Tab-separated table of C-alpha atoms in Angstrom:
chain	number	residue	atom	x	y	z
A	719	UNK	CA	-56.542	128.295	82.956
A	720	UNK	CA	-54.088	129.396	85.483
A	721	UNK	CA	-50.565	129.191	84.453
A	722	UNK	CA	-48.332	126.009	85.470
A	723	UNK	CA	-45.336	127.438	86.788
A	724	UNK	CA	-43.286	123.575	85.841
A	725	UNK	CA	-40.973	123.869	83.654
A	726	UNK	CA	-40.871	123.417	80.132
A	727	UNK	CA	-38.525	120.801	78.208
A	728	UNK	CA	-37.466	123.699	76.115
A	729	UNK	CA	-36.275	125.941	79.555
A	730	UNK	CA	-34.871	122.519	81.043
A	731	UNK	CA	-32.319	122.929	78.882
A	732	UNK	CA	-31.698	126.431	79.478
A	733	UNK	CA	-29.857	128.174	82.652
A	734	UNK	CA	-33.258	127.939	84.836
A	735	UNK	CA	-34.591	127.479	88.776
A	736	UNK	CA	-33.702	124.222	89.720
A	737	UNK	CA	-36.874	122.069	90.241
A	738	UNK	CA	-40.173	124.050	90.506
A	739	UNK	CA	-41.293	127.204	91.889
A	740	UNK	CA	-44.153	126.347	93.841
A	741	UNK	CA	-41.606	123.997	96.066
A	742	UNK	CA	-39.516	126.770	96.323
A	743	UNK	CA	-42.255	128.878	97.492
A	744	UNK	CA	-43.038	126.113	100.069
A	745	UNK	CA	-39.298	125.584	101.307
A	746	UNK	CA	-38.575	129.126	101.534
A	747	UNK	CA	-41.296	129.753	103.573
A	748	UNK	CA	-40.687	126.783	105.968
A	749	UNK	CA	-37.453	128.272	106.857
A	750	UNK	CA	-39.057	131.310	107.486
A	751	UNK	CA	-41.132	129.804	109.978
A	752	UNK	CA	-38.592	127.340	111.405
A	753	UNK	CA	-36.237	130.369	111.758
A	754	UNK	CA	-39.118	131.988	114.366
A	755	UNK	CA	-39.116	128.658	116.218
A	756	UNK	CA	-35.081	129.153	116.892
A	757	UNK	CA	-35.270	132.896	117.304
A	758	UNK	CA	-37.664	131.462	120.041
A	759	UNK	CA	-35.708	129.150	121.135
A	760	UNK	CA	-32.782	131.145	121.796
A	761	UNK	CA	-34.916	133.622	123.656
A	762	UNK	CA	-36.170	130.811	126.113
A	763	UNK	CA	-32.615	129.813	125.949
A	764	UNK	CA	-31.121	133.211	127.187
A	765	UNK	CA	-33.788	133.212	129.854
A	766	UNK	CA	-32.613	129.581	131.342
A	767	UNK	CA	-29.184	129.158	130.394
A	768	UNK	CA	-28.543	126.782	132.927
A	769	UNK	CA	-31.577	124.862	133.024
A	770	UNK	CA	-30.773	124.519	129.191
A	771	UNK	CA	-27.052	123.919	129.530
A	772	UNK	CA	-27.742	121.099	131.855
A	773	UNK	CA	-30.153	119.717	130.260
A	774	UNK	CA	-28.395	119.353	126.556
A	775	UNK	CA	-25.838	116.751	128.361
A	776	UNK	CA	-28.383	114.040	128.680
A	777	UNK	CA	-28.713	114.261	125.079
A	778	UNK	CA	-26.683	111.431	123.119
A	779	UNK	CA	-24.321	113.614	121.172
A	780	UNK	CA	-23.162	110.574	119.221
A	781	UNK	CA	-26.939	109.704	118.298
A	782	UNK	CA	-27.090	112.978	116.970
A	783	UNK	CA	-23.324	113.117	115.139
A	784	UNK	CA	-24.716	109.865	113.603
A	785	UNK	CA	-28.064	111.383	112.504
A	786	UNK	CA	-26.424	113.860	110.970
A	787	UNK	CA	-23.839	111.974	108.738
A	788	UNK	CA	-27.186	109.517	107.882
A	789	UNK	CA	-28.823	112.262	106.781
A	790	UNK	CA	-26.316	113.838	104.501
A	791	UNK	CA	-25.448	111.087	103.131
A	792	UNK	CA	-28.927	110.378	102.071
A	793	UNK	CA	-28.630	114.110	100.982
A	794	UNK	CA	-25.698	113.179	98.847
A	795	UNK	CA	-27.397	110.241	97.150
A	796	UNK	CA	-30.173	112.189	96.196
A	797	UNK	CA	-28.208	114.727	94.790
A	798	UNK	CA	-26.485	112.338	92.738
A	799	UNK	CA	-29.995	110.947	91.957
A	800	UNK	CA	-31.029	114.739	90.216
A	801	UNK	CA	-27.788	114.193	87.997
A	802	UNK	CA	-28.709	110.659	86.999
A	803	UNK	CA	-32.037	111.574	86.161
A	804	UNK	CA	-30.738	114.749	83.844
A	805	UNK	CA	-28.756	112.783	81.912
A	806	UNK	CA	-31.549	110.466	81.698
A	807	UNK	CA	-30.205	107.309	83.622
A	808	UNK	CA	-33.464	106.684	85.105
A	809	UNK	CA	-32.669	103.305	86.611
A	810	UNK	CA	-29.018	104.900	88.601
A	811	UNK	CA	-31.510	107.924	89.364
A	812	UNK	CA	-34.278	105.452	91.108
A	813	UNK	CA	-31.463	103.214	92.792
A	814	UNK	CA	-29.669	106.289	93.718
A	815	UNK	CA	-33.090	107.677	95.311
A	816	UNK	CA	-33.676	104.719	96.472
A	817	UNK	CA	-30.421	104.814	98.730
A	818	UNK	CA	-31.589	108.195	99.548
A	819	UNK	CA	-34.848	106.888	101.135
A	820	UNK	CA	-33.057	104.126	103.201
A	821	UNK	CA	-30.362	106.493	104.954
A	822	UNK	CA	-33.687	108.373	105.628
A	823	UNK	CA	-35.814	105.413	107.036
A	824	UNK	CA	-31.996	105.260	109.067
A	825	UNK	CA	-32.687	108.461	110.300
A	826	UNK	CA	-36.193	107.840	111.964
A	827	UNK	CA	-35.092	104.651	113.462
A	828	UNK	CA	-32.274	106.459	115.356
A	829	UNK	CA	-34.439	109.312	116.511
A	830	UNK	CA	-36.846	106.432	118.044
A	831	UNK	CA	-33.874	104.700	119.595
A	832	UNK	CA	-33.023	107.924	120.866
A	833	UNK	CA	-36.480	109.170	121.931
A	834	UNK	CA	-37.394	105.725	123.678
A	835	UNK	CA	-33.780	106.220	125.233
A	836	UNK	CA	-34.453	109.591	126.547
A	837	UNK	CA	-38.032	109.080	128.081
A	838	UNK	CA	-37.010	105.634	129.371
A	839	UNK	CA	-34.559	108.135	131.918
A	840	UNK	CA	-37.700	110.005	132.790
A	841	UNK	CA	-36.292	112.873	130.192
A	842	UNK	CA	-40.018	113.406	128.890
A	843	UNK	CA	-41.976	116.780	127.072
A	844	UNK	CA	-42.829	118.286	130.469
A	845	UNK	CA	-39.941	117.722	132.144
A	846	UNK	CA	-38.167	121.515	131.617
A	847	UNK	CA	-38.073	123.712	128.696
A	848	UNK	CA	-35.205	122.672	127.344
A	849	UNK	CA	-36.545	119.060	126.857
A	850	UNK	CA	-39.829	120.718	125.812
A	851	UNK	CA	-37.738	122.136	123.102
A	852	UNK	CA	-36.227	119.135	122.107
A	853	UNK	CA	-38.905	116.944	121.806
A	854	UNK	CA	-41.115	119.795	119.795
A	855	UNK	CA	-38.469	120.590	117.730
A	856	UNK	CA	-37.499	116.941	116.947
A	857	UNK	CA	-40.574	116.082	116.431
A	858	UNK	CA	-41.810	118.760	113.677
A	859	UNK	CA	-38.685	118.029	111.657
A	860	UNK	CA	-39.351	114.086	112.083
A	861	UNK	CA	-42.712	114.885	110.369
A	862	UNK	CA	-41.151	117.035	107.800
A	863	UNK	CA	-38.841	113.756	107.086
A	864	UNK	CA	-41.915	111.141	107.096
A	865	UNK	CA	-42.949	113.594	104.769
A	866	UNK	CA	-39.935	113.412	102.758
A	867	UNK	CA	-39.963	109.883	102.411
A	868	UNK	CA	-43.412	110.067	100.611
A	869	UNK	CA	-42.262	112.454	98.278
A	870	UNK	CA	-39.140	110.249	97.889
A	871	UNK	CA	-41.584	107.606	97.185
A	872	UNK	CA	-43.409	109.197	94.233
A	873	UNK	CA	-40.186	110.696	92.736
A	874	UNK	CA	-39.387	107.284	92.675
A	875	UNK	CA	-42.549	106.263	90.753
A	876	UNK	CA	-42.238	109.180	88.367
A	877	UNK	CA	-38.873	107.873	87.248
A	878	UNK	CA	-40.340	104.713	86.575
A	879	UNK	CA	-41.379	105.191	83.005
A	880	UNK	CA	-38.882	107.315	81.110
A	881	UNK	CA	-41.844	108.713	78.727
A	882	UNK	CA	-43.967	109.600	81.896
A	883	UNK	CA	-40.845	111.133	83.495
A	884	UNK	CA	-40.952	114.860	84.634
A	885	UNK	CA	-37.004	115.650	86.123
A	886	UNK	CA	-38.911	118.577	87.604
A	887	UNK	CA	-40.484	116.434	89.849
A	888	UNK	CA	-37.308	114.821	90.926
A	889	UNK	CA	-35.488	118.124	91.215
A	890	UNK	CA	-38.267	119.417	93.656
A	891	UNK	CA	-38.424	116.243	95.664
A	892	UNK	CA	-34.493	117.101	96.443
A	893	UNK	CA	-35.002	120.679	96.846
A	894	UNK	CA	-37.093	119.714	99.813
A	895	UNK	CA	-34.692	116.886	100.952
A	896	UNK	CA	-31.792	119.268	101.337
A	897	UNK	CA	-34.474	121.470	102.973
A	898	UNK	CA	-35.094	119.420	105.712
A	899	UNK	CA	-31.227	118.229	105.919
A	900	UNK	CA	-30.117	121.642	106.143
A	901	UNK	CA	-32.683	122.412	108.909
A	902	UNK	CA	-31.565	119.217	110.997
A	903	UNK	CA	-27.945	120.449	111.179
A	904	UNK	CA	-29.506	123.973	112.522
A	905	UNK	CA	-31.390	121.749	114.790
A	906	UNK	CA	-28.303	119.107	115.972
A	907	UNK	CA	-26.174	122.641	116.329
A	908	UNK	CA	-28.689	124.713	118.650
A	909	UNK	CA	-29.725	121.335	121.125
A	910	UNK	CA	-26.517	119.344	121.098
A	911	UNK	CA	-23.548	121.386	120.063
A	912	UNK	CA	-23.846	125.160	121.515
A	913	UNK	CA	-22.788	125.620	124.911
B	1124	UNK	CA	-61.868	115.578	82.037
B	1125	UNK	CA	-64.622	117.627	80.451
B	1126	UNK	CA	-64.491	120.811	82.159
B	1127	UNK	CA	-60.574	120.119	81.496
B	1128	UNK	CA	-60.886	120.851	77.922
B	1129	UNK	CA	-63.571	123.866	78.668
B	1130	UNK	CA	-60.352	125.161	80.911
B	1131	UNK	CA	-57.886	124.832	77.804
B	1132	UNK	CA	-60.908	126.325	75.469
B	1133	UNK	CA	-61.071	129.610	77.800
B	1134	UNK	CA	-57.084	129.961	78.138
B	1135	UNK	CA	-57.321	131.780	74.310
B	1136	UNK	CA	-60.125	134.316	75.906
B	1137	UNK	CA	-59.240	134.623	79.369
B	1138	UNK	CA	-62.219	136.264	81.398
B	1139	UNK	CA	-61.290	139.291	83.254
B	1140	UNK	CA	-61.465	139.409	86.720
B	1141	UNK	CA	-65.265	140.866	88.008
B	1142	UNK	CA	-65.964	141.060	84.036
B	1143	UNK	CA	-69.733	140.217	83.335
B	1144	UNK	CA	-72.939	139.777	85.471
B	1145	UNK	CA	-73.739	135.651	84.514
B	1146	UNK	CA	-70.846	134.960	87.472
B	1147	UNK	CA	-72.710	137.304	89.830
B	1148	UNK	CA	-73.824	134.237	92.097
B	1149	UNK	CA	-70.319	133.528	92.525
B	1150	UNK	CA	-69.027	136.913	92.854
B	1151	UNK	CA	-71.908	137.156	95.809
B	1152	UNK	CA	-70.263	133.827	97.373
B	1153	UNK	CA	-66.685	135.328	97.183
B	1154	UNK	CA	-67.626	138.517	98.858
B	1155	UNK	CA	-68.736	136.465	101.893
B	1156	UNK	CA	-65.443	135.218	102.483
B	1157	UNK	CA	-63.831	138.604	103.557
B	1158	UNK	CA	-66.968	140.037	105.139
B	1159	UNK	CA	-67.142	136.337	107.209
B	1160	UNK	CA	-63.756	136.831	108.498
B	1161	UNK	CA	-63.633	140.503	109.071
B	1162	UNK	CA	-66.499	139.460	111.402
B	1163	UNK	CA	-64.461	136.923	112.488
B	1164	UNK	CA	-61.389	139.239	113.846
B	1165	UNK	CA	-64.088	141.362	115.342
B	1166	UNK	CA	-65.621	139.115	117.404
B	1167	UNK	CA	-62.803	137.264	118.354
B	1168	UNK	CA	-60.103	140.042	119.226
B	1169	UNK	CA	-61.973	142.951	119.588
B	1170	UNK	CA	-65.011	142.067	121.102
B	1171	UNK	CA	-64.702	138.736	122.972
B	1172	UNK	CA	-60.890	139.454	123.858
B	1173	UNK	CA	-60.586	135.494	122.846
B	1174	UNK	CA	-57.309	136.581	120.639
B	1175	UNK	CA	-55.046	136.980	121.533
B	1176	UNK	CA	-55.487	134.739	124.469
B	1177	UNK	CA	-55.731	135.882	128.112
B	1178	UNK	CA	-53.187	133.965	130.256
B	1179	UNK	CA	-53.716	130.389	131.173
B	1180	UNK	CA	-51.810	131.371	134.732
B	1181	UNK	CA	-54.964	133.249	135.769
B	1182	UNK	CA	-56.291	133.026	139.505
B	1183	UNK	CA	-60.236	132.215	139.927
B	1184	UNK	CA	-60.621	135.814	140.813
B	1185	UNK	CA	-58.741	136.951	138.256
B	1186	UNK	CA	-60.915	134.663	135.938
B	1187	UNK	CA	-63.843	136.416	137.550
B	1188	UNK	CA	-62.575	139.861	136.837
B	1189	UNK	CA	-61.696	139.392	133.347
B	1190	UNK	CA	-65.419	137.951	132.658
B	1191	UNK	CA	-66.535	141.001	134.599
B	1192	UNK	CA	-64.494	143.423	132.393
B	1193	UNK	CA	-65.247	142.210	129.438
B	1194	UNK	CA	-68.986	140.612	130.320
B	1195	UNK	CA	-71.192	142.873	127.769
B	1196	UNK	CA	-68.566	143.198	124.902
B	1197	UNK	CA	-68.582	139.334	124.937
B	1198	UNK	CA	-72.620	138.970	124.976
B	1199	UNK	CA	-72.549	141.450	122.064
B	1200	UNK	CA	-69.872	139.600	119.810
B	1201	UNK	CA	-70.779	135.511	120.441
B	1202	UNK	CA	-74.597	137.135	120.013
B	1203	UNK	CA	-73.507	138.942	116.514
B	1204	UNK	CA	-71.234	135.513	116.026
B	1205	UNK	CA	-74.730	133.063	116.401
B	1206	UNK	CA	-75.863	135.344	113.307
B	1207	UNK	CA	-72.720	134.641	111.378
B	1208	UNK	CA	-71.378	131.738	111.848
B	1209	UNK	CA	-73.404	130.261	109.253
B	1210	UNK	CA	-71.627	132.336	106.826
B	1211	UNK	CA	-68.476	130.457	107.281
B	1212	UNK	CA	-70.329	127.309	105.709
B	1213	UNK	CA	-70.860	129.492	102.783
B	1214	UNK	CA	-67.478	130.112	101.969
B	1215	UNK	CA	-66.547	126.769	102.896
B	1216	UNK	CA	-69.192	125.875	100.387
B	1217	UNK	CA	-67.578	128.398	97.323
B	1218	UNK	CA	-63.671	126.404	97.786
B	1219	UNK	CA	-65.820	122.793	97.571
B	1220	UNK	CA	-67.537	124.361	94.804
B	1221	UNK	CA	-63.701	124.491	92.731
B	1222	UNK	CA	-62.356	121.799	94.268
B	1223	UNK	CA	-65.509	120.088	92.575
B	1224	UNK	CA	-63.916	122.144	88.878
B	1225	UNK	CA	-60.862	120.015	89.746
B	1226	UNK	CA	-59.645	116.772	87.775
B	1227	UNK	CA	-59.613	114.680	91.437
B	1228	UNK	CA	-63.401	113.178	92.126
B	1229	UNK	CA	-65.662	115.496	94.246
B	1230	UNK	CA	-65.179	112.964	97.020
B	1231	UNK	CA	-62.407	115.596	98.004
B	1232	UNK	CA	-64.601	118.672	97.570
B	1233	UNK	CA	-67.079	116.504	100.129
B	1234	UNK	CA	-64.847	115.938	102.630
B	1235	UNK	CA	-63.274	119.238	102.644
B	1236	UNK	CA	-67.071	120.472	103.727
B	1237	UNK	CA	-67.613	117.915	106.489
B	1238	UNK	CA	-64.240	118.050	107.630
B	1239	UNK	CA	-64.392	121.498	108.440
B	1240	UNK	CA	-67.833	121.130	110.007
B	1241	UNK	CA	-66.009	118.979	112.541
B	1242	UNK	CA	-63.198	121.215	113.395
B	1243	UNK	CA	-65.736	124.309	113.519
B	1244	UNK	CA	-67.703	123.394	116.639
B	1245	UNK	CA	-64.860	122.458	118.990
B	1246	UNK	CA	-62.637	125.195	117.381
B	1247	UNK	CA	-65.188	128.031	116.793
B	1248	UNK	CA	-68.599	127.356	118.765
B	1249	UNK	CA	-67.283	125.807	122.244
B	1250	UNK	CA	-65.374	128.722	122.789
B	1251	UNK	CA	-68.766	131.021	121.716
B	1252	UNK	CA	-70.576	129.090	123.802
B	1253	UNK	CA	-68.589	128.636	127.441
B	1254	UNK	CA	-67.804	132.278	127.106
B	1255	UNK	CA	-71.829	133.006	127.317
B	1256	UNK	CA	-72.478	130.919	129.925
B	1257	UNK	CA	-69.682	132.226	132.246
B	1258	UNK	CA	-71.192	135.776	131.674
B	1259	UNK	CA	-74.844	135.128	131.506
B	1260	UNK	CA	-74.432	133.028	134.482
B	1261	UNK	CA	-72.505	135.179	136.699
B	1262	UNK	CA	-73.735	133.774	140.149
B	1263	UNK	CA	-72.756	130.195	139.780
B	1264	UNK	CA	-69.665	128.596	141.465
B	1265	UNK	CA	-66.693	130.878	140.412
B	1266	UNK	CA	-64.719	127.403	139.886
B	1267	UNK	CA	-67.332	126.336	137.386
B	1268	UNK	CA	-67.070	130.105	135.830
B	1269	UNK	CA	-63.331	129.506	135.843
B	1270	UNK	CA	-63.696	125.834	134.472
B	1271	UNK	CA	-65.833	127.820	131.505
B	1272	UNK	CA	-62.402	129.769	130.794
B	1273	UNK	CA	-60.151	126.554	130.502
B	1274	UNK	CA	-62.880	124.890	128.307
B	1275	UNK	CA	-63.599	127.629	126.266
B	1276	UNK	CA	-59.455	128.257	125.485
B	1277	UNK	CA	-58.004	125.118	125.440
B	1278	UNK	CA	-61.008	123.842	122.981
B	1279	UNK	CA	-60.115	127.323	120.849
B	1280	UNK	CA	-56.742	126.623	120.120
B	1281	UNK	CA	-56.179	123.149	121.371
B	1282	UNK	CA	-58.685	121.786	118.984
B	1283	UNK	CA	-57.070	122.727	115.808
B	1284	UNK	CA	-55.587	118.910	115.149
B	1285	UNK	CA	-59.482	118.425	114.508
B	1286	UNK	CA	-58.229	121.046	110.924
B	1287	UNK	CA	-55.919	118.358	110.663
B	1288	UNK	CA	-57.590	115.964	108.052
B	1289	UNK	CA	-58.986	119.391	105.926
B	1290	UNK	CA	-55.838	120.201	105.403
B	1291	UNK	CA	-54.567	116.892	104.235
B	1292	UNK	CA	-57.972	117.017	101.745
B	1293	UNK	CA	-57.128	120.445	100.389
B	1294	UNK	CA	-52.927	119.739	100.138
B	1295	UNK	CA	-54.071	116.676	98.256
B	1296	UNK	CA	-57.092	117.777	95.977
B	1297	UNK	CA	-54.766	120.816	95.090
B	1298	UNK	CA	-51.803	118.441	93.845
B	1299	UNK	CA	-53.332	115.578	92.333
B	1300	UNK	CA	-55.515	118.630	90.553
B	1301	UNK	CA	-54.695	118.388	86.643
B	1302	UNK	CA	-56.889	121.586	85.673
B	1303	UNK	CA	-55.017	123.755	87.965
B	1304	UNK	CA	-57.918	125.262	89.422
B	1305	UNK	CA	-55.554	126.624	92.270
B	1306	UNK	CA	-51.162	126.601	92.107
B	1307	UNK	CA	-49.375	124.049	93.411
B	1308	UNK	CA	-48.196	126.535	95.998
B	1309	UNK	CA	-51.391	127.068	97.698
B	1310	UNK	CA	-51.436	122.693	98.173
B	1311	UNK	CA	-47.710	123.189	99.869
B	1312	UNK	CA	-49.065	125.889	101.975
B	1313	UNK	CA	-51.735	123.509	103.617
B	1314	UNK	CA	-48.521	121.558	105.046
B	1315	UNK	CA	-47.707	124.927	106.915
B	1316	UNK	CA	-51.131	124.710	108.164
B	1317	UNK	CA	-51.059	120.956	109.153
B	1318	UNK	CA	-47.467	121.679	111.151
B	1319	UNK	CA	-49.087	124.356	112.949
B	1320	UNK	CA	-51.957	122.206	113.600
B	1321	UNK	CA	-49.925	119.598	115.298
B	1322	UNK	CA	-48.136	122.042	117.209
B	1323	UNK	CA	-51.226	123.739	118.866
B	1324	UNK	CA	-51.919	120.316	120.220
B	1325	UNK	CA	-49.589	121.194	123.510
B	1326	UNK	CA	-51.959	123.578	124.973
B	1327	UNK	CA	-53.665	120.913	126.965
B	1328	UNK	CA	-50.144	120.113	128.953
B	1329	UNK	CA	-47.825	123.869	129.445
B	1330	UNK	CA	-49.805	126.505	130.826
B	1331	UNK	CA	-46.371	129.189	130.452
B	1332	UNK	CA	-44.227	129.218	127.639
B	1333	UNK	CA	-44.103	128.945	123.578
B	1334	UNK	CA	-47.022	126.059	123.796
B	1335	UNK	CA	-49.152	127.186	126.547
B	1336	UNK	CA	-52.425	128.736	124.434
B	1337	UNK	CA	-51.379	131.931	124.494
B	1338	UNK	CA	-47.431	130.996	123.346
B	1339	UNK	CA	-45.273	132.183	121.186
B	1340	UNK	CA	-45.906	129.154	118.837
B	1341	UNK	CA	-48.855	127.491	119.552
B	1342	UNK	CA	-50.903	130.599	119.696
B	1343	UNK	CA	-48.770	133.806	117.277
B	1344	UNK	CA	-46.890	131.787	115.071
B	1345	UNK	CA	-49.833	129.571	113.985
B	1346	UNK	CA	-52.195	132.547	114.004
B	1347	UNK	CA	-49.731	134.334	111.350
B	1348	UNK	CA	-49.088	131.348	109.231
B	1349	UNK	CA	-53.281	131.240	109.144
B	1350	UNK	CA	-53.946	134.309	108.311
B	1351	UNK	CA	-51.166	134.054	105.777
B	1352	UNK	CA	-52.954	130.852	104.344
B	1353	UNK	CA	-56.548	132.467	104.469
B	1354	UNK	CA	-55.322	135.394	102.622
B	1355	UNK	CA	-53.880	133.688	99.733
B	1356	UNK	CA	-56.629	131.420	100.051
B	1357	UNK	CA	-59.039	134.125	99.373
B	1358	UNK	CA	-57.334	136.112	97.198
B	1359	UNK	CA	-56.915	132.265	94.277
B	1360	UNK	CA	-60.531	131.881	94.878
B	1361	UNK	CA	-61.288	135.005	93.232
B	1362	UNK	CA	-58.788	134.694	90.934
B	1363	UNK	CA	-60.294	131.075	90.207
B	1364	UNK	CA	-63.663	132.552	89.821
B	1365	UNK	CA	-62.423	135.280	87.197
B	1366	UNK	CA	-60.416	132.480	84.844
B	1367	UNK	CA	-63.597	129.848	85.031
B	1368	UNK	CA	-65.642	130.622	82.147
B	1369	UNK	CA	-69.239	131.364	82.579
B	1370	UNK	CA	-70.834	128.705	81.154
B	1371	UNK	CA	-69.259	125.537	82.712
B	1372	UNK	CA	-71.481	123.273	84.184
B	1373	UNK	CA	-69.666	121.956	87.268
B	1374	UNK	CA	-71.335	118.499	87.281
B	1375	UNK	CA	-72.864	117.032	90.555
């Protein structure tokens, strides 16, 4: 049958690819294609500088400072939750992940506050491109951390029974975590920060 | 699974890709999914002049003079399209057929099929079909010809959330999948495909800009990231063809 790329016990041990290449696949490829949406962006940007510049101060700058620090902090716990896991403290690795998953559940209840905020002041999708932008942009990478918390989730579950448990799984689950932590500070730094 | 253990069986004596006439059936199958699509790209770019988009921003004249232009190339591809749309089913038919080969319970492989039926007729035949009555019907209103236009794109592009749950089928089938039938990788992809999805859904509001139905997002991004998808797509069915061995009995 087709080959499965996971990795073996035997290469675990060995200097290898962190996690598994089909996530890697999937992650490099997202920032690919989130790298168009900011080249994009920055050329509706360009085009509306003011529009855009005025816009960006109704935007809670300490909502977003915070969002950042939640998420990588939850970053950091997962990280420490990959460790854990290799040296096969599965109960640290699932508490660890599970700290992880909070900071992220954080992270969607400020961008609600903050959403709910914004269109409560009549800053809505439609109403310039800048907001457009933000909400779009916001949005897609709030999916991509829903998204995170499921795999979160099942990392979680893998690490439940040590036989059952693939590190692999674990290490791919953070791959994509830092993925989508790395792309928020891209985000917070093009909508909030650049003037 | 049984046809897990066939799988394992035929990793010692791996079939070579095209290898032997008892697959032909399949082989036949697989060759419909290129010759569907090529049809695909040219009705729907060359021909029709559906991609990429015209502008949303058009007048009602210009509306008129666009369906004018283009009247007989469009009659000639939605006419040749009526002849193979049915195709698409086929191929749609050939990835149910090894999702069935997978370890998950063909409940997957049937909802793939139905799924798709449901995002093919507002994503595929509305557009077909406003675009022929606009230019077979030439002397009605010229708002209702232009109202034809809006239908026809917006229901093109702004229908692809109705994709949405085929996606979610195939991502799924693909991971839970324990024979491997296709790589992990190709499951991830559908997540590209379920993004761009969601972010065609715009269309309806901005009629300028990255998420009108001709934007930079909603319309090339998502049309790359397809045909991106489709290709690989293709390209692991025939690859899962060539590894499955030639006597498996894919049960019902």
């Amino acid at each position: 049958m087709l080959q499965d790329v996971a990795p073996s016990p035997a290469t675990a041990r060995a200097g290898r690819l962190l996690g598994d290449l089909n996530v890697w696949i999937f992650v490099l490829g997202d920032l690919v294609f989130f790298g168009a949406y900011f080249v994009i962006f920055m050329v509706y940007r360009h085009q509306e500088t003011a529009v855009f510049l005025a816009s960006q101060r109704h935007l809670s700058l300490i909502a977003g400072a915070l969002n950042t620090m939640v998420l990588l902090t939850s970053s950091r716990f997962v990280a420490l939750a990959v460790q854990a896991a290799r040296r096969g403290e599965s109960e640290r690795a699932r508490r660890l992940i599970s700290y992880g998953g909070l900071f992220g559940v954080a992270f969607v209840a400020i961008k609600a506050f903050e959403w709910a905020h914004e269109i409560g002041h009549g800053f809505t999708l439609v109403r310039n491109d800048f907001f457009m932008f933000y909400f779009m942009l916001t949005g897609v990478h709030l999916f991509h951390v829903l998204l995170g918390l499921v795999i979160l989730v099942v990392a979680n579950r893998e690490l439940r029974s040590p036989e059952r448990c693939r590190s692999w799984i674990v290490e791919s689950g953070a791959a994509y975590w830092h993925m989508v932590d790395l792309l928020w500070v891209v985000i917070f730094a093009l909508l909030y920060l650049v003037r | 699974m049984t046809h897990a253990q066939t799988d394992t069986a035929s990793a010692d004596q791996p079939v070579t890709v095209g290898a032997g006439r008892e697959k032909l059936d399949l082989w036949i199958c697989w060759w419909v999914l290129p010759v569907f699509y090529t049809f695909f790209g040219l009705i729907f770019v060359l021909l029709a002049h559906v991609m990429p988009p015209p502008s949303p921003e058009l007048s009602v004249s210009q509306i008129l003079a666009f369906f004018h232009a283009h009247g007989t190339t469009i009659k000639v591809g939605f006419a040749l399209l009526m002849g193979v749309i049915g195709l698409g089913s086929i191929s749609n038919g050939l990835v149910a057929y090894q999702m069935k080969r997978m370890s998950v319970r063909p409940v997957f492989a049937y909802g793939y099929i139905a799924t798709l039926a449901v995002g093919a007729i507002p994503g595929c035949l509305f557009c077909a079909i406003f675009f022929l009555v606009a230019v077979f019907r030439p002397d009605r209103n010229p708002h209702l010809i232009a109202l034809s236009y809006d239908t026809a794109l917006l229901t093109f592009v702004g229908s692809l959330g109705c994709f949405l749950a085929n996606y979610c089928v195939f991502t799924l089938a693909v991971l839970l999948d324990k024979n491997r039938v296709f790589p992990r990788w190709l499951g991830y992809m559908g997540v590209w495909q379920i993004i761009t999805e969601l972010l065609a859904a715009p269309v309806f509001i901005f009629k300028k800009g990255p998420f009108a139905w001709n934007g930079a997002i909603a319309f090339y991004e998502g049309t790359v990231i397809f045909v991106v998808f489709l290709t690989c797509l293709i390209l692991q069915v025939r690859k899962a063809i060539g590894n499955q061995p030639a006597d498996e009995l894919v049960p019902d």
